[in-house]
Coordinates of C-alpha atoms in Angstrom, one line a residue:
Chain B
M1 CA 29.7 32.6 -27.9
S2 CA 26.2 33.6 -28.9
S3 CA 25.6 37.2 -30.0
K4 CA 24.4 39.5 -27.4
V5 CA 20.7 40.4 -27.6
S6 CA 19.2 43.4 -26.0
A7 CA 16.8 42.5 -23.1
L8 CA 14.0 44.4 -24.9
D9 CA 14.4 42.2 -28.0
M10 CA 14.2 38.9 -26.2
P11 CA 11.0 36.9 -26.7
D12 CA 8.4 37.3 -24.0
V13 CA 8.0 34.6 -21.3
P14 CA 4.6 33.2 -22.3
M15 CA 2.2 34.3 -19.5
G16 CA -0.1 31.6 -18.3
Q17 CA 2.2 28.8 -19.5
L18 CA 5.3 27.4 -17.9
P19 CA 8.5 27.6 -19.9
E20 CA 10.1 24.3 -20.9
H21 CA 12.6 24.0 -18.2
L22 CA 10.2 24.8 -15.4
H23 CA 7.7 22.3 -16.8
L24 CA 10.4 19.7 -16.7
Q25 CA 11.2 20.6 -13.2
R26 CA 7.6 20.4 -12.1
T27 CA 6.6 17.2 -13.8
R28 CA 9.8 15.1 -14.1
V29 CA 12.4 13.7 -11.8
V30 CA 15.7 13.7 -13.7
C31 CA 18.0 10.8 -12.7
K32 CA 21.5 12.0 -13.1
A33 CA 24.6 9.8 -12.8
D34 CA 25.1 10.5 -9.1
A35 CA 21.6 11.3 -7.7
P36 CA 18.1 12.2 -8.8
V37 CA 17.2 15.8 -9.1
H38 CA 13.8 17.7 -8.8
T39 CA 12.4 15.0 -6.6
E40 CA 10.2 17.2 -4.4
G41 CA 6.6 17.7 -5.5
I42 CA 5.6 21.3 -6.1
Q43 CA 2.1 21.3 -4.8
Y44 CA 2.1 24.9 -3.4
S45 CA -0.7 26.7 -5.3
G46 CA 1.2 29.9 -5.5
A47 CA 4.5 28.5 -6.7
Y48 CA 4.4 30.1 -10.1
A49 CA 2.3 33.1 -9.2
S50 CA 4.9 35.5 -10.6
I51 CA 4.6 34.0 -14.1
G52 CA 0.8 34.0 -13.8
V53 CA 0.4 30.2 -13.7
D54 CA -2.0 28.8 -11.1
N55 CA -0.6 25.6 -9.6
S56 CA -3.6 24.8 -7.5
V57 CA -5.4 21.4 -8.1
G58 CA -9.1 21.3 -7.2
V59 CA -11.2 18.2 -7.1
D60 CA -12.6 18.8 -10.6
S61 CA -9.1 19.1 -12.2
F62 CA -8.1 16.0 -10.4
C63 CA -11.1 14.1 -11.7
K64 CA -10.4 15.3 -15.2
S65 CA -6.7 14.3 -15.2
F66 CA -7.0 11.0 -13.3
K67 CA -6.7 7.8 -15.2
V68 CA -6.3 4.1 -14.3
K69 CA -5.1 1.4 -16.7
V70 CA -4.9 -2.3 -15.7
V71 CA -2.0 -3.8 -17.5
R72 CA -2.0 -7.4 -16.1
L73 CA -4.4 -9.2 -13.9
T74 CA -4.0 -12.8 -12.7
K75 CA -5.4 -14.6 -9.7
E76 CA -2.3 -13.8 -7.6
E77 CA -0.9 -10.6 -9.1
I78 CA -2.1 -7.3 -10.6
E79 CA -0.1 -4.6 -12.4
F80 CA -1.9 -1.3 -13.1
D81 CA -1.0 2.3 -13.8
M82 CA -2.4 5.3 -12.0
I83 CA -1.9 8.6 -13.7
G84 CA -2.6 11.9 -12.1
I85 CA -2.1 11.1 -8.4
D86 CA 0.6 12.4 -6.1
A87 CA 3.4 10.4 -4.6
S88 CA 1.9 10.7 -1.1
L89 CA -1.3 9.0 -2.2
A90 CA 0.7 6.2 -3.9
N91 CA 2.7 5.7 -0.8
A92 CA -0.4 5.7 1.4
F93 CA -1.9 2.9 -0.7
R94 CA 1.3 0.9 -0.5
R95 CA 1.5 1.3 3.3
I96 CA -2.2 0.4 3.8
L97 CA -1.8 -2.7 1.5
I98 CA 1.1 -3.9 3.5
A99 CA 0.0 -3.1 7.0
E100 CA -3.7 -2.2 7.4
V101 CA -5.8 -4.5 5.2
P102 CA -7.1 -7.3 7.6
T103 CA -6.6 -11.0 7.1
M104 CA -7.0 -14.2 9.1
A105 CA -4.0 -15.9 10.6
I106 CA -3.4 -18.4 13.4
E107 CA -2.9 -16.7 16.7
K108 CA -3.4 -19.1 19.6
V109 CA -1.9 -22.6 19.5
L110 CA -3.0 -25.1 22.1
M111 CA -0.3 -27.8 22.4
V112 CA -1.4 -31.3 23.4
N113 CA 1.7 -33.2 22.5
N114 CA 4.9 -32.1 20.8
T115 CA 7.9 -34.4 20.9
S116 CA 9.4 -33.2 17.7
V117 CA 12.7 -31.3 17.4
V118 CA 10.9 -28.1 16.7
A119 CA 10.2 -26.2 20.0
D120 CA 6.6 -25.3 20.9
E121 CA 7.0 -21.6 20.3
V122 CA 8.9 -22.0 17.0
L123 CA 6.2 -24.3 15.8
A124 CA 3.5 -21.8 16.8
H125 CA 5.4 -19.0 15.1
R126 CA 5.6 -21.1 11.9
L127 CA 1.9 -21.9 12.0
G128 CA 1.0 -18.2 12.3
L129 CA 2.8 -17.4 9.1
I130 CA 0.8 -19.9 7.0
P131 CA -1.6 -18.0 4.7
L132 CA -5.2 -19.2 5.2
N133 CA -7.9 -19.3 2.6
A134 CA -10.5 -17.3 4.6
D135 CA -12.1 -14.1 3.5
P136 CA -11.6 -11.7 6.4
R137 CA -14.6 -9.6 5.5
L138 CA -16.8 -12.4 6.7
F139 CA -15.3 -12.4 10.2
E140 CA -15.3 -10.0 13.1
Y141 CA -12.4 -9.0 15.3
L142 CA -11.9 -10.9 18.5
S143 CA -11.0 -8.7 21.5
E144 CA -10.1 -9.8 25.0
N145 CA -13.6 -9.5 26.4
D146 CA -15.3 -11.5 23.6
A147 CA -15.7 -15.2 23.7
P148 CA -14.3 -17.1 20.7
N149 CA -17.3 -18.1 18.6
E150 CA -18.0 -19.1 15.0
R151 CA -18.0 -15.5 13.9
N152 CA -14.5 -14.6 14.9
T153 CA -12.4 -17.7 15.1
I154 CA -11.4 -20.5 12.8
V155 CA -10.2 -23.7 14.5
Y156 CA -7.6 -26.1 13.0
K157 CA -6.2 -29.3 14.2
L158 CA -2.8 -30.9 13.5
D159 CA -2.3 -34.5 14.5
V160 CA 0.7 -36.3 13.0
S161 CA 3.0 -38.9 14.3
C162 CA 5.9 -40.9 12.9
K163 CA 5.9 -44.6 14.0
K164 CA 9.0 -46.2 15.2
G165 CA 10.7 -48.0 12.4
S166 CA 9.1 -46.0 9.6
P167 CA 11.1 -43.4 7.7
R168 CA 11.1 -39.7 8.5
V169 CA 7.8 -37.8 8.0
T170 CA 7.6 -34.3 6.7
V171 CA 4.6 -32.4 8.1
K172 CA 3.2 -30.2 5.4
S173 CA 0.4 -27.6 5.7
D174 CA -2.2 -29.8 4.0
Q175 CA -2.3 -31.8 7.2
L176 CA -3.9 -28.9 9.1
K177 CA -7.5 -30.0 9.3
W178 CA -10.3 -27.4 9.6
L179 CA -12.7 -28.1 12.6
P180 CA -16.0 -26.5 11.7
H181 CA -17.5 -27.7 15.1
G182 CA -15.1 -25.6 17.1
S183 CA -12.5 -26.6 19.6
E184 CA -12.4 -30.2 20.7
L185 CA -10.2 -29.6 23.7
Q186 CA -11.8 -29.1 27.1
M187 CA -10.8 -26.5 29.6
D188 CA -10.0 -27.5 33.1
S189 CA -12.8 -26.8 35.5
H190 CA -12.4 -27.1 39.2
D191 CA -16.1 -27.4 39.7
I192 CA -17.0 -31.1 39.2
S193 CA -20.7 -30.5 38.8
S194 CA -20.4 -28.1 35.8
K195 CA -20.3 -29.4 32.3
A196 CA -16.9 -29.5 30.6
K197 CA -16.4 -26.3 28.6
S198 CA -14.4 -26.3 25.4
Y199 CA -12.1 -23.4 24.5
T200 CA -14.5 -22.0 22.0
S201 CA -18.2 -21.6 22.2
F202 CA -19.5 -22.2 18.7
S203 CA -23.3 -21.8 18.7
C204 CA -23.6 -23.4 15.3
I205 CA -21.4 -25.5 13.1
Q206 CA -19.3 -23.2 10.9
D207 CA -19.9 -25.5 8.0
S208 CA -23.6 -24.8 8.1
L209 CA -23.2 -21.1 7.6
P210 CA -23.9 -20.3 3.9
E211 CA -20.7 -18.5 3.3
F212 CA -18.5 -21.3 4.3
S213 CA -20.4 -24.3 3.1
K214 CA -19.3 -23.8 -0.5
K215 CA -15.7 -22.8 0.2
P216 CA -14.1 -24.8 2.9
L217 CA -11.7 -22.8 5.1
G218 CA -8.4 -24.4 4.6
V219 CA -4.8 -23.3 4.0
K220 CA -4.0 -21.6 0.7
F221 CA -0.9 -23.5 -0.2
D222 CA -0.7 -27.3 0.5
D223 CA 3.0 -27.8 0.4
I224 CA 4.4 -25.6 3.1
I225 CA 6.7 -27.6 5.3
I226 CA 5.8 -27.1 9.0
A227 CA 8.1 -29.5 10.7
K228 CA 9.9 -32.8 10.2
L229 CA 9.4 -35.8 12.4
G230 CA 11.8 -38.6 13.2
P231 CA 10.6 -42.1 14.3
G232 CA 8.7 -42.0 17.5
Q233 CA 7.9 -38.3 17.4
A234 CA 4.4 -36.8 17.3
I235 CA 2.7 -33.5 17.1
E236 CA -0.8 -32.9 18.3
L237 CA -2.1 -29.4 18.6
E238 CA -5.1 -27.2 18.0
A239 CA -4.7 -23.8 16.4
H240 CA -7.2 -20.8 16.5
A241 CA -7.1 -18.3 13.8
V242 CA -8.4 -14.7 14.3
K243 CA -8.6 -11.5 12.3
G244 CA -5.9 -8.9 12.5
I245 CA -3.9 -6.3 10.6
G246 CA -0.2 -6.2 9.5
K247 CA 0.5 -3.4 12.0
M248 CA 0.0 -5.9 14.8
H249 CA 2.2 -8.6 13.3
A250 CA 3.5 -9.3 9.8
K251 CA 1.6 -12.6 9.6
W252 CA -1.6 -10.6 9.1
S253 CA -0.2 -8.9 6.0
P254 CA -2.4 -9.9 3.0
V255 CA 0.2 -9.2 0.3
A256 CA 3.4 -11.0 -0.5
T257 CA 4.5 -7.5 -1.2
A258 CA 3.1 -4.4 -2.9
W259 CA 5.2 -1.8 -4.6
Y260 CA 5.1 1.0 -7.1
R261 CA 7.5 2.8 -9.4
M262 CA 7.3 5.9 -11.5
L263 CA 6.9 5.7 -15.3
P264 CA 10.4 6.0 -16.9
E265 CA 10.9 8.4 -19.7
I266 CA 14.1 8.3 -21.7
A267 CA 15.2 11.3 -23.8
L268 CA 17.9 11.3 -26.4
L269 CA 19.7 14.6 -26.1
K270 CA 21.3 14.4 -29.5
E271 CA 21.0 12.1 -32.5
V272 CA 23.0 9.0 -32.1
T273 CA 23.9 7.3 -35.4
G274 CA 26.1 4.6 -36.8
A275 CA 28.4 2.7 -34.6
D276 CA 27.5 4.8 -31.5
A277 CA 23.9 3.8 -32.0
E278 CA 24.9 0.1 -32.0
K279 CA 26.9 0.6 -28.8
L280 CA 24.1 2.3 -27.1
V281 CA 21.6 -0.4 -28.0
K282 CA 23.9 -3.1 -26.8
K283 CA 24.6 -1.4 -23.4
C284 CA 21.0 -1.5 -22.2
P285 CA 20.3 -4.9 -20.5
V286 CA 16.5 -4.5 -20.8
N287 CA 16.4 -3.4 -24.5
V288 CA 15.1 0.1 -24.0
F289 CA 16.8 1.3 -27.3
D290 CA 16.4 0.0 -30.8
I291 CA 18.0 0.7 -34.1
E292 CA 16.0 2.4 -36.8
D293 CA 17.3 2.7 -40.4
I294 CA 17.2 6.2 -41.9
G295 CA 17.2 6.9 -45.5
N296 CA 18.6 4.8 -48.4
A297 CA 22.2 5.4 -47.4
G298 CA 21.8 2.7 -44.8
G299 CA 22.4 4.9 -41.9
K300 CA 21.3 3.7 -38.5
K301 CA 19.7 5.8 -35.7
A302 CA 19.0 4.9 -32.1
V303 CA 15.5 5.4 -30.9
V304 CA 13.8 4.7 -27.6
A305 CA 11.6 1.7 -28.2
N306 CA 10.6 0.4 -24.8
P307 CA 11.0 3.1 -22.0
R308 CA 8.7 1.3 -19.6
T309 CA 11.2 -1.5 -19.0
C310 CA 13.9 0.8 -17.8
T311 CA 15.2 -0.3 -14.4
L312 CA 17.6 2.7 -13.8
C313 CA 20.7 0.6 -14.0
R314 CA 22.3 3.8 -15.5
E315 CA 24.5 1.7 -17.9
C316 CA 23.7 4.1 -20.7
I317 CA 25.1 7.2 -18.9
R318 CA 28.0 5.4 -17.2
G319 CA 31.5 6.3 -18.3
V320 CA 30.4 8.4 -21.4
N321 CA 32.3 11.6 -22.3
E322 CA 29.3 13.5 -23.5
E323 CA 25.6 13.3 -22.4
L324 CA 23.6 11.4 -25.0
V325 CA 20.7 10.1 -22.9
E326 CA 18.7 11.7 -20.1
L327 CA 16.8 9.4 -17.7
R328 CA 13.7 10.8 -16.4
R329 CA 10.7 9.7 -14.3
V330 CA 7.2 11.1 -14.7
K331 CA 6.2 12.4 -11.3
D332 CA 2.5 11.6 -11.4
H333 CA 2.4 8.3 -13.3
F334 CA 2.7 5.3 -11.0
I335 CA 3.0 1.7 -12.0
F336 CA 1.6 -0.4 -9.1
T337 CA 2.2 -4.1 -8.6
I338 CA 0.4 -6.1 -5.9
E339 CA 1.2 -9.7 -5.2
S340 CA -1.5 -11.3 -3.0
T341 CA -0.8 -14.3 -0.7
G342 CA -4.2 -15.7 -1.6
A343 CA -7.0 -14.9 0.8
L344 CA -8.3 -12.0 -1.2
S345 CA -7.7 -11.4 -4.9
P346 CA -5.3 -8.5 -5.7
E347 CA -8.0 -6.2 -7.2
E348 CA -10.2 -6.8 -4.1
L349 CA -7.2 -6.0 -2.0
F350 CA -6.8 -2.6 -3.7
I351 CA -10.4 -1.7 -3.3
E352 CA -10.3 -2.7 0.4
A353 CA -7.2 -0.4 0.7
V354 CA -9.1 2.5 -0.8
K355 CA -12.1 1.9 1.6
I356 CA -9.7 1.8 4.5
L357 CA -8.1 5.1 3.5
E358 CA -11.6 6.7 3.2
D359 CA -12.4 5.4 6.7
K360 CA -9.2 6.9 8.0
C361 CA -10.1 10.3 6.5
D362 CA -13.5 10.2 8.1
R363 CA -12.0 9.4 11.4
V364 CA -9.6 12.3 11.2
I365 CA -12.2 14.9 10.6
S366 CA -12.2 17.3 13.5
E367 CA -15.5 17.6 15.3
L368 CA -14.8 21.2 16.3
S369 CA -16.9 23.9 15.0
Chain H
M1 CA 11.1 -4.1 27.5
N2 CA 10.4 -0.4 26.8
A3 CA 8.6 -0.9 23.5
P4 CA 4.9 -0.1 23.7
D5 CA 2.3 -2.7 22.7
R6 CA 1.7 -3.1 19.0
Y7 CA -2.0 -2.3 19.3
E8 CA -1.1 1.1 20.7
R9 CA -0.3 2.2 17.1
F10 CA -3.9 2.3 16.1
V11 CA -6.2 1.9 19.1
V12 CA -7.2 5.3 20.6
P13 CA -7.4 4.9 24.4
E14 CA -10.5 5.8 26.4
G15 CA -10.7 9.4 27.3
T16 CA -8.3 10.9 24.7
K17 CA -9.8 12.6 21.7
K18 CA -8.8 11.6 18.2
V19 CA -8.1 15.1 17.0
S20 CA -7.3 18.0 19.3
Y21 CA -6.8 21.7 18.3
E22 CA -4.5 24.3 19.6
R23 CA -4.5 27.9 18.3
D24 CA -1.1 29.5 17.9
T25 CA -0.8 32.4 20.3
K26 CA 1.8 34.4 18.3
I27 CA 0.6 34.1 14.8
V28 CA -2.9 35.0 13.5
N29 CA -4.8 32.3 11.6
A30 CA -2.4 29.5 12.6
A31 CA -3.2 26.4 14.5
S32 CA -1.8 22.9 15.3
F33 CA -4.0 19.8 15.1
T34 CA -2.8 16.8 17.1
V35 CA -4.1 13.5 15.6
E36 CA -3.8 10.5 17.9
R37 CA -2.7 7.1 16.6
E38 CA -2.0 8.1 13.1
D39 CA 1.2 8.1 11.1
H40 CA 2.7 9.1 7.7
T41 CA 0.0 7.3 5.8
I42 CA -2.6 10.0 6.6
G43 CA -0.2 12.8 7.5
N44 CA 1.6 13.1 4.2
I45 CA -1.7 13.0 2.3
L46 CA -3.2 15.7 4.4
R47 CA -0.2 17.9 4.0
M48 CA -0.3 17.4 0.2
Q49 CA -4.0 18.3 0.0
L50 CA -3.5 21.3 2.2
H51 CA -0.7 22.6 -0.1
R52 CA -3.1 22.6 -3.0
D53 CA -5.5 25.0 -1.3
P54 CA -4.8 28.6 -2.4
N55 CA -5.8 30.0 1.0
V56 CA -3.2 28.0 2.9
L57 CA 0.1 29.8 3.6
F58 CA 1.8 27.1 5.7
A59 CA 1.1 23.4 6.1
G60 CA 3.3 20.8 7.5
Y61 CA 3.1 17.6 9.6
K62 CA 5.5 15.9 11.9
L63 CA 5.8 12.8 14.1
P64 CA 7.4 14.1 17.3
H65 CA 8.8 10.7 18.1
P66 CA 8.6 7.4 16.3
L67 CA 7.4 5.6 19.5
Q68 CA 4.7 8.1 20.3
Y69 CA 2.0 7.4 17.8
K70 CA 0.5 10.7 16.9
I71 CA 1.0 13.4 14.3
I72 CA 1.0 17.2 14.6
V73 CA -0.4 19.1 11.6
R74 CA 0.4 22.8 11.6
I75 CA -1.7 25.1 9.3
Q76 CA -1.5 28.8 8.7
T77 CA -4.1 30.4 6.3
T78 CA -4.8 33.8 4.9
S79 CA -7.5 35.8 6.6
Q80 CA -10.0 34.6 4.1
S81 CA -10.1 31.2 5.7
S82 CA -9.4 29.6 9.0
P83 CA -7.2 26.5 9.8
T84 CA -10.2 24.4 10.8
Q85 CA -12.0 25.3 7.6
A86 CA -8.9 24.5 5.5
Y87 CA -8.4 21.2 7.4
N88 CA -12.1 20.1 6.9
Q89 CA -12.1 21.2 3.3
A90 CA -8.9 19.2 2.6
I91 CA -10.5 16.1 4.1
D92 CA -13.7 16.6 2.2
D93 CA -11.7 17.0 -1.1
L94 CA -9.8 13.8 -0.3
D95 CA -13.0 11.9 0.3
K96 CA -14.3 13.0 -3.1
E97 CA -11.1 12.2 -4.9
L98 CA -10.9 8.7 -3.3
D99 CA -14.4 8.0 -4.3
Y100 CA -13.6 8.9 -7.9
L101 CA -10.4 6.9 -7.7
K102 CA -12.3 3.8 -6.5
K103 CA -14.9 4.1 -9.2
G104 CA -12.2 4.6 -11.9
F105 CA -10.3 1.5 -10.8
E106 CA -13.4 -0.7 -10.7
D107 CA -14.4 0.5 -14.2
D108 CA -11.1 -0.2 -15.7
K109 CA -10.8 -3.6 -14.0
N110 CA -14.2 -4.6 -15.4
R111 CA -13.2 -3.3 -18.8
Y112 CA -10.0 -5.4 -18.6
E113 CA -11.9 -8.5 -17.6
E114 CA -14.3 -8.0 -20.5
K115 CA -11.5 -7.8 -22.9
L116 CA -10.0 -11.0 -21.5
R117 CA -13.2 -12.8 -21.8
Q118 CA -13.6 -11.7 -25.4
G119 CA -10.2 -13.2 -26.1
Y120 CA -8.2 -10.2 -27.2

């Protein structure tokens, strides 16, 4: 029992600076054994007014404290850290990356002949999910009133058959041929005198446009199995791809997935030495802890070597009698991972997502006085 | 059968305004903004930015029903500002912050690619 101290002799609460435990509460989520604690973000500017600490964040203080750090960048994936933003911004980026960045995907499928075991609509559904290698920024949206032309549609053809007597054929996505001239099928016209119209009205060959002549618009992955044909079966169809967003249908989502997590921070509440240190190091499946030798006596101490790999499996706090480790998450440090399906590279995807969020903000401004 | 069309989630129909404003009759300096065809993506960000403003006493958003695609943002300010002013200021600040964020990301990405090219 600590000795009683008169209230007048106690040290002053430092004005203008948050005491330790409140700073922990404001900036860290503590993951206890049963549930995380202090998860809500304290953004209210007057939250600590009684202590004299101003919690407001202006644009300048945001700009000063904001940092980005790219950790890994490949053609298909990016992992980067964003420090100084709030959870709502991080979540908004994740939502926009999944549902609102536009892509091209097959929407209309004109069936000429389908004698395979895969039903028409199932085949069309599968074709819609195939990722296409087309940059959606070069295309416009196709609405109901527009005619499909070379600026808003990409036409593909699939024409495979399996001859009687030959072994089974697997239809893979590389057999989808791009038709730069537009649709080859002709619409029925009751008027005999008029010329036969095709389903799309391309005014010029898509191949001749400068953007597409160097990079042919095919599918991104060649080995996606579309259907399997037995002897005597055939598939002949024409597919039209248009621009859309993930909110309409998941086939237009440009990411395999996009996710974020908060930076883990592990604190050792007391010094762990000797056999206990070895046990602690062995418990962690991702090697967060490491042994450090202290002094000449050969004593061992456990230290936190790699907090970033912590996956919150809670093995280090499970079944212990006394609290040795505290698992925390830093509230404003987010580790983003974006896996692209291939049309746009992952860093371009993130920049598009920021542009889309800016457009949203502009649309939401009230035009009232 | 009863589900609305998917494009209803983001296409504002003809005739309805994107943002409408309603003053609160019982409380001074309080108002509700109804934003059509938006969801948590913009609602939570707006609420967060409004909280940071020292003149704002109350700021909150809700989606009245998950199948009705609109959000209602309720703001109450001190007498030194008005809800409209706080709302517009929050959006302006967001615009500036997003600009800075985009520039910061592009700079760091270029720096990372430079480092890769130099073979570190």
